[in-house]
Short mmCIF file of C-alpha atoms in Angstrom, two decimals:
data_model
loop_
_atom_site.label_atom_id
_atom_site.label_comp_id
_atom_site.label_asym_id
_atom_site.label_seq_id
_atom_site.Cartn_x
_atom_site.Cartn_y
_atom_site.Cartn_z
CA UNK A 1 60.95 -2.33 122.58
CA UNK A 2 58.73 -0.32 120.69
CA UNK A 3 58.97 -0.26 116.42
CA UNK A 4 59.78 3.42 116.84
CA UNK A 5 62.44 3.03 119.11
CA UNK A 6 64.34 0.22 117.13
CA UNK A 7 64.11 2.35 114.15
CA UNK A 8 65.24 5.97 115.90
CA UNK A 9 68.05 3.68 117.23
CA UNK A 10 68.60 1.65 113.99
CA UNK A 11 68.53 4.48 111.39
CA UNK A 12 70.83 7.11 111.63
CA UNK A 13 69.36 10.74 110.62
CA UNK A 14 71.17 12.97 108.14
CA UNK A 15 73.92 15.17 109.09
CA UNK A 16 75.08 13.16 112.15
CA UNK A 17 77.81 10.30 112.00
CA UNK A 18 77.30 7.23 114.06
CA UNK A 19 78.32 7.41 117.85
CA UNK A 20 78.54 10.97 117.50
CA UNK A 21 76.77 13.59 120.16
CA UNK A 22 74.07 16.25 118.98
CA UNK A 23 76.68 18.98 120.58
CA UNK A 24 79.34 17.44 118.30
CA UNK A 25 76.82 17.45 115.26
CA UNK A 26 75.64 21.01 115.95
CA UNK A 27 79.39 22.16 116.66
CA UNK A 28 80.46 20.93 113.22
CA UNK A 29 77.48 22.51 111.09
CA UNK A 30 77.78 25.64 112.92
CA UNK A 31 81.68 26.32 112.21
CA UNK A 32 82.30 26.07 108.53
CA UNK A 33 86.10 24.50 107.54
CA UNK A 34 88.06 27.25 106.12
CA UNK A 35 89.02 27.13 102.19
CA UNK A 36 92.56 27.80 101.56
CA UNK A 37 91.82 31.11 100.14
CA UNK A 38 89.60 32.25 103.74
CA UNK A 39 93.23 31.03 105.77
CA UNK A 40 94.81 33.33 103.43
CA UNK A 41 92.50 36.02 103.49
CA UNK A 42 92.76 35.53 107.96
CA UNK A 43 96.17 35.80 107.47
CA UNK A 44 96.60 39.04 105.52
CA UNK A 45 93.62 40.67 107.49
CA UNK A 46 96.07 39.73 110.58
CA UNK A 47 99.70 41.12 108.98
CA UNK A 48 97.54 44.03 108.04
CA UNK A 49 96.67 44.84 111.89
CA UNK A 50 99.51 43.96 113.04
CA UNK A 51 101.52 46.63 111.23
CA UNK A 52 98.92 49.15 111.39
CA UNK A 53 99.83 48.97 115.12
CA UNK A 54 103.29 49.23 114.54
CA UNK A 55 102.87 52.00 112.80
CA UNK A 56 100.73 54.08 115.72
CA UNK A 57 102.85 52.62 118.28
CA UNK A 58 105.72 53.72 116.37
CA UNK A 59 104.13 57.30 116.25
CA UNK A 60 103.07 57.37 119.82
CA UNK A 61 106.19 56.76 120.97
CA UNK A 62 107.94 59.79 119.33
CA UNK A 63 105.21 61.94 119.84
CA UNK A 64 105.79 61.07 124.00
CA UNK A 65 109.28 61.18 123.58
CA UNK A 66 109.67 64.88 122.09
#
């Protein structure tokens, strides 16, 4: 074997753990962990549309119903 092999094999490069794939690498730098305060902020943006569309369902239905 080749120097350059043993060492690609021998030395792993930043940002990737050992025995881990470069889908599993690229997966985890693309998609950011969430701070508390984002899981928050995702949950308020969600309670907020949710009862916005309770609201205009709401309305829709007695505007259909009259």
């Amino acid at each position: 074997m080749s120097l350059w092999k043993k060492t690609r094999f021998t030395t792993p490069t930043d940002g990737y753990e050992v025995g881990e794939s470069f889908v599993a690498a690229a997966a985890r730098q693309i998609r950011p962990a969430l701070t508390v305060d984002d899981s928050h902020r995702a949950e308020y943006r969600l309670i907020g549309r949710l009862r916005r569309e309770a609201i205009f369902s709401h309305l829709v239905y007695h505007l259909c119903v009259e």
